GROMACS .gro file of N, CA and C in nm:
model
  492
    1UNK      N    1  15.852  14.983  11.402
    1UNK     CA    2  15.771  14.864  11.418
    1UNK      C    3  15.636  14.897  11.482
    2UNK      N    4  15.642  14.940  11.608
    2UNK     CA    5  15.519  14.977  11.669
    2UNK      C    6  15.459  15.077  11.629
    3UNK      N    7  15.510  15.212  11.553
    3UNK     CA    8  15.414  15.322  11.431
    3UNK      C    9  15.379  15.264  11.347
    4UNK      N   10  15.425  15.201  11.285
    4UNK     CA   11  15.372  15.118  11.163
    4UNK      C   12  15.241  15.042  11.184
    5UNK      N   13  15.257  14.961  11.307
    5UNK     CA   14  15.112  14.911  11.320
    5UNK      C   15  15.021  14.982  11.387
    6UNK      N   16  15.045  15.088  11.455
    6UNK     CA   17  14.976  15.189  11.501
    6UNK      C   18  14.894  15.200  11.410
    7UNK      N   19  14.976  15.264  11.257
    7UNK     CA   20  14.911  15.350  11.158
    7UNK      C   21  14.857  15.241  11.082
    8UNK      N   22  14.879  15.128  11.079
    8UNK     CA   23  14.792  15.061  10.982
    8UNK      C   24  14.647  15.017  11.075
    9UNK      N   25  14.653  14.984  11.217
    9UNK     CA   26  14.555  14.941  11.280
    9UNK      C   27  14.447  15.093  11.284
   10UNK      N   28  14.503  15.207  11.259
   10UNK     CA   29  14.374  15.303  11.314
   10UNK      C   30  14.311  15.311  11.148
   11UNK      N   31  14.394  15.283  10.986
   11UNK     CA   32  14.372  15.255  10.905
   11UNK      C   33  14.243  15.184  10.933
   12UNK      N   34  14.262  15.045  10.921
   12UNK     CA   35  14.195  14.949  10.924
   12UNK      C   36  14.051  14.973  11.013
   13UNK      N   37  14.050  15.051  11.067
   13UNK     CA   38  13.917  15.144  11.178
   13UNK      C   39  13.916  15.220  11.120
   14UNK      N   40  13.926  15.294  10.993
   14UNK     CA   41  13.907  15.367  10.949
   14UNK      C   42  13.770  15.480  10.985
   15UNK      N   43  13.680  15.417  10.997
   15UNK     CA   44  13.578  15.503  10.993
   15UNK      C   45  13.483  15.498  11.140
   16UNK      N   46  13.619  15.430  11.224
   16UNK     CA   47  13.563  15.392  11.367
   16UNK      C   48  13.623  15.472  11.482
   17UNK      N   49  13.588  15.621  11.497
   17UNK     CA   50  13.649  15.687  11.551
   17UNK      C   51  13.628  15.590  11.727
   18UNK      N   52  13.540  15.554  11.774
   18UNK     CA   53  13.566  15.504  11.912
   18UNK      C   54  13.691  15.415  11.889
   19UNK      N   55  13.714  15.274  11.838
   19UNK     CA   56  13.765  15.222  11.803
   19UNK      C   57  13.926  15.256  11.801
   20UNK      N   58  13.940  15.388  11.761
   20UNK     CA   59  14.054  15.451  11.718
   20UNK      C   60  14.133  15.460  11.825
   21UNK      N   61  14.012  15.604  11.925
   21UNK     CA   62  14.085  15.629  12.011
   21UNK      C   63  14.068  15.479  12.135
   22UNK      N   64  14.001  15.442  12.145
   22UNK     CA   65  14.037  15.330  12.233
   22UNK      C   66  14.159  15.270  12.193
   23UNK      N   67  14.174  15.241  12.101
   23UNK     CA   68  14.326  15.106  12.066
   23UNK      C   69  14.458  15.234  12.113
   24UNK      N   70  14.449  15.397  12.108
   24UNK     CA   71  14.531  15.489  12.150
   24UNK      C   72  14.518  15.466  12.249
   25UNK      N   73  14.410  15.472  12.346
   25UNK     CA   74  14.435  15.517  12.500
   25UNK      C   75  14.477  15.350  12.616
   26UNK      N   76  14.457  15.221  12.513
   26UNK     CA   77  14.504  15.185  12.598
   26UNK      C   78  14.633  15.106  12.522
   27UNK      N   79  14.688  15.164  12.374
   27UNK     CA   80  14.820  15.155  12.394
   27UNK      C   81  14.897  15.259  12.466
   28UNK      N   82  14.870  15.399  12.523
   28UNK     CA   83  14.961  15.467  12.541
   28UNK      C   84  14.904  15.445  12.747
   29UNK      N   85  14.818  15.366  12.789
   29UNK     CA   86  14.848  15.295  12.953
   29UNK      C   87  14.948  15.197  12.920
   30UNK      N   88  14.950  15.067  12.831
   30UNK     CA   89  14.996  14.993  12.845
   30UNK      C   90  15.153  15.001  12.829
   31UNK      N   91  15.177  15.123  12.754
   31UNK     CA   92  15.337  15.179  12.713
   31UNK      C   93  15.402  15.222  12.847
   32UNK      N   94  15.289  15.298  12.933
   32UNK     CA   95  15.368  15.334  13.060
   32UNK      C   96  15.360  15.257  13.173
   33UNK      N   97  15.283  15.146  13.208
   33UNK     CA   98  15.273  15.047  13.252
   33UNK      C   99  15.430  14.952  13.225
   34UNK      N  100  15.467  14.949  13.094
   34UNK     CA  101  15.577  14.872  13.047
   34UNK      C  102  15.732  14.939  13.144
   35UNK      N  103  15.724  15.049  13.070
   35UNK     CA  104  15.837  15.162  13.109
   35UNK      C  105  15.852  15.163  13.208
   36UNK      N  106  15.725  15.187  13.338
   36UNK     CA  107  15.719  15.225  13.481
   36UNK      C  108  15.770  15.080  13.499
   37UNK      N  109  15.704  14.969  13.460
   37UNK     CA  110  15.768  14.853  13.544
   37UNK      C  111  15.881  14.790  13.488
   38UNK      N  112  15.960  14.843  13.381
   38UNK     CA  113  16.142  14.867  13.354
   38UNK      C  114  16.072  14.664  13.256
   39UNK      N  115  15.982  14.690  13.190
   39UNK     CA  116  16.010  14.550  13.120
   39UNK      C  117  16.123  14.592  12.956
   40UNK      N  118  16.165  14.482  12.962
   40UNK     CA  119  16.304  14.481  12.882
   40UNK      C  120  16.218  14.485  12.701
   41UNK      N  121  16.361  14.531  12.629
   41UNK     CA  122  16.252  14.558  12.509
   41UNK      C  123  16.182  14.484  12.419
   42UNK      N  124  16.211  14.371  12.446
   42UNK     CA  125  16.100  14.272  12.381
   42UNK      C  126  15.988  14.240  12.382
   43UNK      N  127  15.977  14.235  12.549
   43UNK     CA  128  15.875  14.271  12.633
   43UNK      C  129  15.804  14.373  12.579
   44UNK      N  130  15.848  14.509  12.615
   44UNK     CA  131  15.754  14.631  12.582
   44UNK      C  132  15.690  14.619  12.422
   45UNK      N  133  15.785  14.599  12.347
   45UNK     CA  134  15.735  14.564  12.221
   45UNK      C  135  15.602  14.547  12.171
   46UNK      N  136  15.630  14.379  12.218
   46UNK     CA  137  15.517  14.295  12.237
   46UNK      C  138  15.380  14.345  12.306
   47UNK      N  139  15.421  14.427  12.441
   47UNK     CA  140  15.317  14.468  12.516
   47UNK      C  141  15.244  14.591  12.409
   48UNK      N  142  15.339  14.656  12.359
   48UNK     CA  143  15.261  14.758  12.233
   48UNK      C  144  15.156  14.709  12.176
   49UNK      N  145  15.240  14.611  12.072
   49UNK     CA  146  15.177  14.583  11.963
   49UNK      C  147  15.023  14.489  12.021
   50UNK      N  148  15.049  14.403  12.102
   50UNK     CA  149  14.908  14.370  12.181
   50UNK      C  150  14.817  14.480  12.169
   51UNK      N  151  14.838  14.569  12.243
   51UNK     CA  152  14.776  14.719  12.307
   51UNK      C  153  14.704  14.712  12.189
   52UNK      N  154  14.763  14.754  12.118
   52UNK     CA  155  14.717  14.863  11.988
   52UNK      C  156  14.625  14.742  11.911
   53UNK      N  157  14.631  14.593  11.903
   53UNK     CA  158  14.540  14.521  11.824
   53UNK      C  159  14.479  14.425  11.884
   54UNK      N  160  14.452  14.434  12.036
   54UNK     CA  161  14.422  14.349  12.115
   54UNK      C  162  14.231  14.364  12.061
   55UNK      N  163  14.193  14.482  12.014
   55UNK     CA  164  14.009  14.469  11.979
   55UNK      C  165  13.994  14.430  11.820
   56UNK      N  166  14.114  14.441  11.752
   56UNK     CA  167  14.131  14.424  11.599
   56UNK      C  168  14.028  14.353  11.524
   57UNK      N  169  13.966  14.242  11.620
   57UNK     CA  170  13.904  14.143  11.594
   57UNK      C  171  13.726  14.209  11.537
   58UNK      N  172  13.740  14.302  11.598
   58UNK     CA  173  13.572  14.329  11.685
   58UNK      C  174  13.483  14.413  11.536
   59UNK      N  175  13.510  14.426  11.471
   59UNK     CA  176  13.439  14.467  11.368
   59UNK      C  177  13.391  14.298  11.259
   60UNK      N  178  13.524  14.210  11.253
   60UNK     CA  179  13.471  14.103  11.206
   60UNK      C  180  13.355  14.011  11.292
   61UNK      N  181  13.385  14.014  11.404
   61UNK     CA  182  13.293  13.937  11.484
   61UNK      C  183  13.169  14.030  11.466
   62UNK      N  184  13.133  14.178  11.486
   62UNK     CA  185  13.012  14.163  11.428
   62UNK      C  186  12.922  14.145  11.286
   63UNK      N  187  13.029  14.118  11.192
   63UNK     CA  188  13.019  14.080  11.069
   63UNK      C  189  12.947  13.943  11.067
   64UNK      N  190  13.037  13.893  11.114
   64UNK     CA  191  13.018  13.738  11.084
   64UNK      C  192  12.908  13.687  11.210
   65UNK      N  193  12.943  13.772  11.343
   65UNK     CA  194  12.888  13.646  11.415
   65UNK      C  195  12.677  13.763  11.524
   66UNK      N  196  12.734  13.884  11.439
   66UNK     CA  197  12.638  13.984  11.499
   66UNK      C  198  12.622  14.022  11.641
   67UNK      N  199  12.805  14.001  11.700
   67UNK     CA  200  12.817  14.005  11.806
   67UNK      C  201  12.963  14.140  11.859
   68UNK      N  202  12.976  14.149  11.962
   68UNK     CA  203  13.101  14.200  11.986
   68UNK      C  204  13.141  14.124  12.116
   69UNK      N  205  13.066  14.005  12.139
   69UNK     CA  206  13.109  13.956  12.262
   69UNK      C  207  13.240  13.899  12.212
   70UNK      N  208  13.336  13.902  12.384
   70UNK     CA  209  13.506  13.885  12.385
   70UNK      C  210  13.525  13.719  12.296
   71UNK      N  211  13.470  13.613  12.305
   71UNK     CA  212  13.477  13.523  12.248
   71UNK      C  213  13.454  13.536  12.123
   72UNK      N  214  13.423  13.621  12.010
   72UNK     CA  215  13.446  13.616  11.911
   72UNK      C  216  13.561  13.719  11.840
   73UNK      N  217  13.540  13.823  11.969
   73UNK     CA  218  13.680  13.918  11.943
   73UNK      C  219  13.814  13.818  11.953
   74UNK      N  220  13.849  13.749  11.972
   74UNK     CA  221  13.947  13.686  11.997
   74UNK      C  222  13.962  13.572  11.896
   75UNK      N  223  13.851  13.537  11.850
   75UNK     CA  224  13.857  13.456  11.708
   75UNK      C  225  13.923  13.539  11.621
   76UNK      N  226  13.840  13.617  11.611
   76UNK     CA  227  13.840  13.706  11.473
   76UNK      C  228  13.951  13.822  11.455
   77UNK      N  229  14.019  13.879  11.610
   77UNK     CA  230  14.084  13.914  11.614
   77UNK      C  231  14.268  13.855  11.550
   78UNK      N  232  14.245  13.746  11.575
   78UNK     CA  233  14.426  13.704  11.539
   78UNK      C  234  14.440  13.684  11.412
   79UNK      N  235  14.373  13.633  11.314
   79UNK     CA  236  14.448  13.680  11.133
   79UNK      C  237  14.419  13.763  11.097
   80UNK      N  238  14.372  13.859  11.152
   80UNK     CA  239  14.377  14.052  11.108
   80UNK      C  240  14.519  14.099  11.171
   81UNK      N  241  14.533  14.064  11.286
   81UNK     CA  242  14.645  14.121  11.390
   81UNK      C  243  14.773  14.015  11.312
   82UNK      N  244  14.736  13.886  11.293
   82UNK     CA  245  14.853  13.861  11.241
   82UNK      C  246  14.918  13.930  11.077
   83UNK      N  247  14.800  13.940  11.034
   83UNK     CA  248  14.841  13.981  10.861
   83UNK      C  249  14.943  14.151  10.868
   84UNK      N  250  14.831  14.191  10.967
   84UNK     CA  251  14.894  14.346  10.978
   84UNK      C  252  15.082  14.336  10.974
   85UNK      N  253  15.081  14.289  11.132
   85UNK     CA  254  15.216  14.251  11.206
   85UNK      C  255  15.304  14.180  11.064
   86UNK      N  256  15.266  14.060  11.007
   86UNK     CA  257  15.336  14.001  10.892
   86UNK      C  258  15.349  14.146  10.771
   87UNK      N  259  15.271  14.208  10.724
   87UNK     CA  260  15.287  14.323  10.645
   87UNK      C  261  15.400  14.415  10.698
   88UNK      N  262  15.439  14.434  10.856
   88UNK     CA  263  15.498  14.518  10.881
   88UNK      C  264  15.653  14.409  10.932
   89UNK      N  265  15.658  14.327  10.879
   89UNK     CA  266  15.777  14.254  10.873
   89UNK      C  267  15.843  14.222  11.031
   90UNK      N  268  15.736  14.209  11.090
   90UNK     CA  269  15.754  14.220  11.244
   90UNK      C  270  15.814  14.065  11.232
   91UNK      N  271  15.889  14.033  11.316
   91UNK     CA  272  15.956  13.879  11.321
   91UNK      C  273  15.859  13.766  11.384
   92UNK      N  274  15.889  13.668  11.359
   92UNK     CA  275  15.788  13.516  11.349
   92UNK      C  276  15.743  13.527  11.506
   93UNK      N  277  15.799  13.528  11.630
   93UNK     CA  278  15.775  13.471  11.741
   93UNK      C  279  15.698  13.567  11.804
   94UNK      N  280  15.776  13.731  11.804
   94UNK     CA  281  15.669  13.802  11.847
   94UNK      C  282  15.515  13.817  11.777
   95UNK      N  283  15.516  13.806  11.655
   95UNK     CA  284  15.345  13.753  11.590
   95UNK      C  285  15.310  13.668  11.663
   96UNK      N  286  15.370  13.569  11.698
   96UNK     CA  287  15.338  13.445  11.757
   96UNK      C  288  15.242  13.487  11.911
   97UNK      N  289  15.314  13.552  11.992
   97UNK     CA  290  15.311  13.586  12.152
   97UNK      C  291  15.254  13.711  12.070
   98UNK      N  292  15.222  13.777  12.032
   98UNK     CA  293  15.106  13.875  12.035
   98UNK      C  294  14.980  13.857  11.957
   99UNK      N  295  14.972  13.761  11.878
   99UNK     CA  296  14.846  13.706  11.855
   99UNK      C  297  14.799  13.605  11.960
  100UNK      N  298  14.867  13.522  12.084
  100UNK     CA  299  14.833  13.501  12.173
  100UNK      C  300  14.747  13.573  12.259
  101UNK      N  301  14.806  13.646  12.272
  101UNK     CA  302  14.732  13.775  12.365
  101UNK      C  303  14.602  13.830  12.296
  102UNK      N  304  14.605  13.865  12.188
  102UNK     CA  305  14.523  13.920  12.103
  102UNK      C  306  14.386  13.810  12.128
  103UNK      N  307  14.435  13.651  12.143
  103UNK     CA  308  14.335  13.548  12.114
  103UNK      C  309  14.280  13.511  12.242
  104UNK      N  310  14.359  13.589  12.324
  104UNK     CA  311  14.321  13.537  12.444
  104UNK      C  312  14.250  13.677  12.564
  105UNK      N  313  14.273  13.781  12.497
  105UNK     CA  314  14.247  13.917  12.608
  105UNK      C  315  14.126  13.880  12.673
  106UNK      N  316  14.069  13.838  12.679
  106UNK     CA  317  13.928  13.843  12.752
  106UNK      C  318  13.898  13.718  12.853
  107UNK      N  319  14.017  13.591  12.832
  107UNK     CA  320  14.003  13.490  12.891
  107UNK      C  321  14.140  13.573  12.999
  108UNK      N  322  14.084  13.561  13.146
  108UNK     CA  323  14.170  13.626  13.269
  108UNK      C  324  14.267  13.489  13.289
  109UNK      N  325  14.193  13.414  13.266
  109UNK     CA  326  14.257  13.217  13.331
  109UNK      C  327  14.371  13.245  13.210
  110UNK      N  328  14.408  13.317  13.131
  110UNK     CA  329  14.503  13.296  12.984
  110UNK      C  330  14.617  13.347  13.024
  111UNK      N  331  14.639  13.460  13.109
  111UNK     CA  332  14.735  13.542  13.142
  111UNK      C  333  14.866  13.514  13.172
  112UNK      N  334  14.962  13.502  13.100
  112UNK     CA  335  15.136  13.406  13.149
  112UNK      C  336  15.225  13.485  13.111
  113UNK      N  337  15.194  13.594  13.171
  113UNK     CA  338  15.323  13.685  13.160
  113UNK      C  339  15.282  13.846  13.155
  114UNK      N  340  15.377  13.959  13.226
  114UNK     CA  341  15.346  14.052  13.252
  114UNK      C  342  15.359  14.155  13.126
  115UNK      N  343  15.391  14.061  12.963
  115UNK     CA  344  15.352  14.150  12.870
  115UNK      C  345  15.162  14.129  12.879
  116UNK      N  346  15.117  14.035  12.876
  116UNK     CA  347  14.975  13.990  12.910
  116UNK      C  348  14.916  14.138  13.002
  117UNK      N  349  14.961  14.064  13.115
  117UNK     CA  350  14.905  14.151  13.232
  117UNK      C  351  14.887  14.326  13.213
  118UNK      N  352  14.993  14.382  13.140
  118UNK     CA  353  14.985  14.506  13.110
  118UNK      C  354  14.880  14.572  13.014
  119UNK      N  355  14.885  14.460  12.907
  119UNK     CA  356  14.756  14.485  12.852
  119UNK      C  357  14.611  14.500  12.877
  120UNK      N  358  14.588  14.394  12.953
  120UNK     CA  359  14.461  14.383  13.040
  120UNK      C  360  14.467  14.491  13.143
  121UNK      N  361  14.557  14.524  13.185
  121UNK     CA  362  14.553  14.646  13.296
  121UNK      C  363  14.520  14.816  13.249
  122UNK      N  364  14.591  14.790  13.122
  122UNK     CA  365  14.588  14.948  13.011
  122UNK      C  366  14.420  14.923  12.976
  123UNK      N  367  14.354  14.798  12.890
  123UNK     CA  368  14.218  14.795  12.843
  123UNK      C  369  14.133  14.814  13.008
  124UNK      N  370  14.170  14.797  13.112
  124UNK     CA  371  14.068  14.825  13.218
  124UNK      C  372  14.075  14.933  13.212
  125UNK      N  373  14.170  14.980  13.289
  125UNK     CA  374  14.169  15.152  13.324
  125UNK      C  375  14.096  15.187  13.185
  126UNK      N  376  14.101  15.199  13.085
  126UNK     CA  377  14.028  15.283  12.977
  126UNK      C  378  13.879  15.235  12.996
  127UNK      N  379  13.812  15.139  13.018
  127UNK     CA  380  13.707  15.049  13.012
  127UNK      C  381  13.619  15.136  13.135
  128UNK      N  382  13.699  15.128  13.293
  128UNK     CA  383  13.648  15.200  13.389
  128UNK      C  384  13.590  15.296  13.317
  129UNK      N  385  13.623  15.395  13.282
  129UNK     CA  386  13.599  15.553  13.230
  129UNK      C  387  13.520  15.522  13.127
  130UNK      N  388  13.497  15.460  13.037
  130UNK     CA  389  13.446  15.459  12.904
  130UNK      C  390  13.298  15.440  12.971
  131UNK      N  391  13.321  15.293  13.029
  131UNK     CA  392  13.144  15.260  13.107
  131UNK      C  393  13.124  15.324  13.267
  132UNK      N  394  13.194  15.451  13.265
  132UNK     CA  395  13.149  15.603  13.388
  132UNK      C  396  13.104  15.436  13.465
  133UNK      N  397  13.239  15.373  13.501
  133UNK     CA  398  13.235  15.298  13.670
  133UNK      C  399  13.289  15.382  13.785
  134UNK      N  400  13.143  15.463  13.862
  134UNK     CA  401  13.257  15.511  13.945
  134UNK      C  402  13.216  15.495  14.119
  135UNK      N  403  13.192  15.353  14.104
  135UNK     CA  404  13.156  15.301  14.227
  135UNK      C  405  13.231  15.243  14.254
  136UNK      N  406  13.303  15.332  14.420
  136UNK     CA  407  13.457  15.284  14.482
  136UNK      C  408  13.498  15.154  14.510
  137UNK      N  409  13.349  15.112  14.549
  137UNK     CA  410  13.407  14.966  14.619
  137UNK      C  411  13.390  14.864  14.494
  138UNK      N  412  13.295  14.879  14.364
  138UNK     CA  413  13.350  14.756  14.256
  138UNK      C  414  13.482  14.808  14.160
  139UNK      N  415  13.565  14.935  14.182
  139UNK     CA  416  13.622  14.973  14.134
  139UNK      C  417  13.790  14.878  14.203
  140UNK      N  418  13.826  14.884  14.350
  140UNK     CA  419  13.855  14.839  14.457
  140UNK      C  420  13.940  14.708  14.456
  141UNK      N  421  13.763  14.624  14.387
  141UNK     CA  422  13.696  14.478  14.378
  141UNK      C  423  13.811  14.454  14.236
  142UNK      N  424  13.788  14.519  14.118
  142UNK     CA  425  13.852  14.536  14.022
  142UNK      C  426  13.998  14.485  14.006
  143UNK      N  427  14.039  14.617  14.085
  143UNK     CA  428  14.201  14.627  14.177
  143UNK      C  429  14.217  14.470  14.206
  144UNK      N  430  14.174  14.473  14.316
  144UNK     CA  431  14.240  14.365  14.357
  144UNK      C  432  14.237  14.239  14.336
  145UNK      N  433  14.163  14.187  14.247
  145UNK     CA  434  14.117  14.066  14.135
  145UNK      C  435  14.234  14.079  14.049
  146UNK      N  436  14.207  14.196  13.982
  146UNK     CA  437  14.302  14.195  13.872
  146UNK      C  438  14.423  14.260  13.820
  147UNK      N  439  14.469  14.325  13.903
  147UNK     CA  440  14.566  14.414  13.889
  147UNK      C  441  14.657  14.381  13.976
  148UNK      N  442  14.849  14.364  13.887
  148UNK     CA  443  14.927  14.314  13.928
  148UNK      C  444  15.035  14.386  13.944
  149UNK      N  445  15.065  14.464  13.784
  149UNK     CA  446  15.181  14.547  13.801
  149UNK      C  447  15.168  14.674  13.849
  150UNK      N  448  15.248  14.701  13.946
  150UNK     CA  449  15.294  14.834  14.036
  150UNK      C  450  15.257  14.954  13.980
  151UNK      N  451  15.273  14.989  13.826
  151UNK     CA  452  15.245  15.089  13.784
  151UNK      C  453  15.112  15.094  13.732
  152UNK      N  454  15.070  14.958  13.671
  152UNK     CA  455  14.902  14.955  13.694
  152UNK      C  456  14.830  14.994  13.749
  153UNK      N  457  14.877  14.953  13.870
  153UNK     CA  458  14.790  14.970  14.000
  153UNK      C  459  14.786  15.139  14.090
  154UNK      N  460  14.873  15.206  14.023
  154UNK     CA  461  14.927  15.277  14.084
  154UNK      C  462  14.797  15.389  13.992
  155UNK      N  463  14.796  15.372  13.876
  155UNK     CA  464  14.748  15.475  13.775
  155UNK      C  465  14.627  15.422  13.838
  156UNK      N  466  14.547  15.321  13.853
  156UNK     CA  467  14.417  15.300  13.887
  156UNK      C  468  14.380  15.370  14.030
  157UNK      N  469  14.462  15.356  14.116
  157UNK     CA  470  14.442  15.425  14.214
  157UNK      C  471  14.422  15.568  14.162
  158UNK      N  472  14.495  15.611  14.141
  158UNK     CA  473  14.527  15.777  14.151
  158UNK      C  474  14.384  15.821  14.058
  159UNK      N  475  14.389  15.733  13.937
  159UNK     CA  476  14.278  15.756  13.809
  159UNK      C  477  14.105  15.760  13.878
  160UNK      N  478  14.095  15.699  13.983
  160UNK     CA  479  13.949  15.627  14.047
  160UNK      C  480  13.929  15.623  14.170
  161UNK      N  481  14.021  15.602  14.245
  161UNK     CA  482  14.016  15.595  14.379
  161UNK      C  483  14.049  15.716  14.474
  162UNK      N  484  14.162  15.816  14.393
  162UNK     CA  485  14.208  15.938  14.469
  162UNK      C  486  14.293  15.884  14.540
  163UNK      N  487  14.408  15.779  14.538
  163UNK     CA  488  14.493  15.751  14.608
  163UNK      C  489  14.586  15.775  14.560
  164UNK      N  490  14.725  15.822  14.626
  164UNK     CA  491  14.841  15.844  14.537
  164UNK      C  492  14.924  15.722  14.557
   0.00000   0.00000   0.00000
């Protein structure tokens, strides 16, 4: 289930190597984020398949709207993420709760549940590094705004802060 959309989502980026490895690096935080915090397998699932198509959107939004801002990623993102997921015969409810997420990653006020939270925690940590944030105290600021689960928090420390 979750290779399948792996391989069809880096497909579909075909020729977007950032793209690629981003939807990799923060499905494979958000996988150990899941694991470290023992979520059950529906949960993790879900938290995958988010991971991996939570930006899905972001090539149509600059199509259509000449933007990549999060409000159109999140439009444009959920009937790409849903068609994929439906192609890969993924079942009705989890499409359901992961095109949620998908529609919602960028709204923080959206967040209802720690498949959510993991996601947003895997796309930071990659985000820190991508935009070289490496000023301790908005890094900190970050943390403690937004970061919930134990193993989140734990990789952000160690990743930015030098804390174990």
């Amino acid at each position: 289930m979750v290779f399948g959309v792996m391989a069809r989502a880096v497909e579909y980026n075909e020729s977007d190597a950032a793209r690629i490895h981003h939807l990799i690096r923060v499905h494979s935080f958000a996988r150990i984020i899941g694991k470290a915090d023992g979520f059950d397998e529906n949960n993790q699932k879900i938290t995958e398949l988010a991971a991996i198509l939570h930006d899905i959107g972001i090539h149509n939004a600059e199509r259509r709207h000449n933007s990549v801002e999060g409000k159109y990623q999140e439009l444009e993102g959920v009937p790409v993420a849903r068609e994929i997921m439906e192609d890969a015969h993924i079942p009705g409810w989890i499409i359901d709760r992961v095109c949620y997420i998908v529609g919602h990653h960028h709204t923080l006020s959206a967040i209802n549940g720690l498949d959510f939270q993991a996601v947003v925690e895997a796309d930071t940590l990659v985000n820190i590094f991508d935009k070289n944030i490496t000023d301790k105290e908005k890094i900190t600021k970050i943390r403690d705004v937004l970061f919930k689960t134990k193993k989140g928090t734990q990789l952000l420390n160690q990743m930015y802060l030098g804390d174990d």
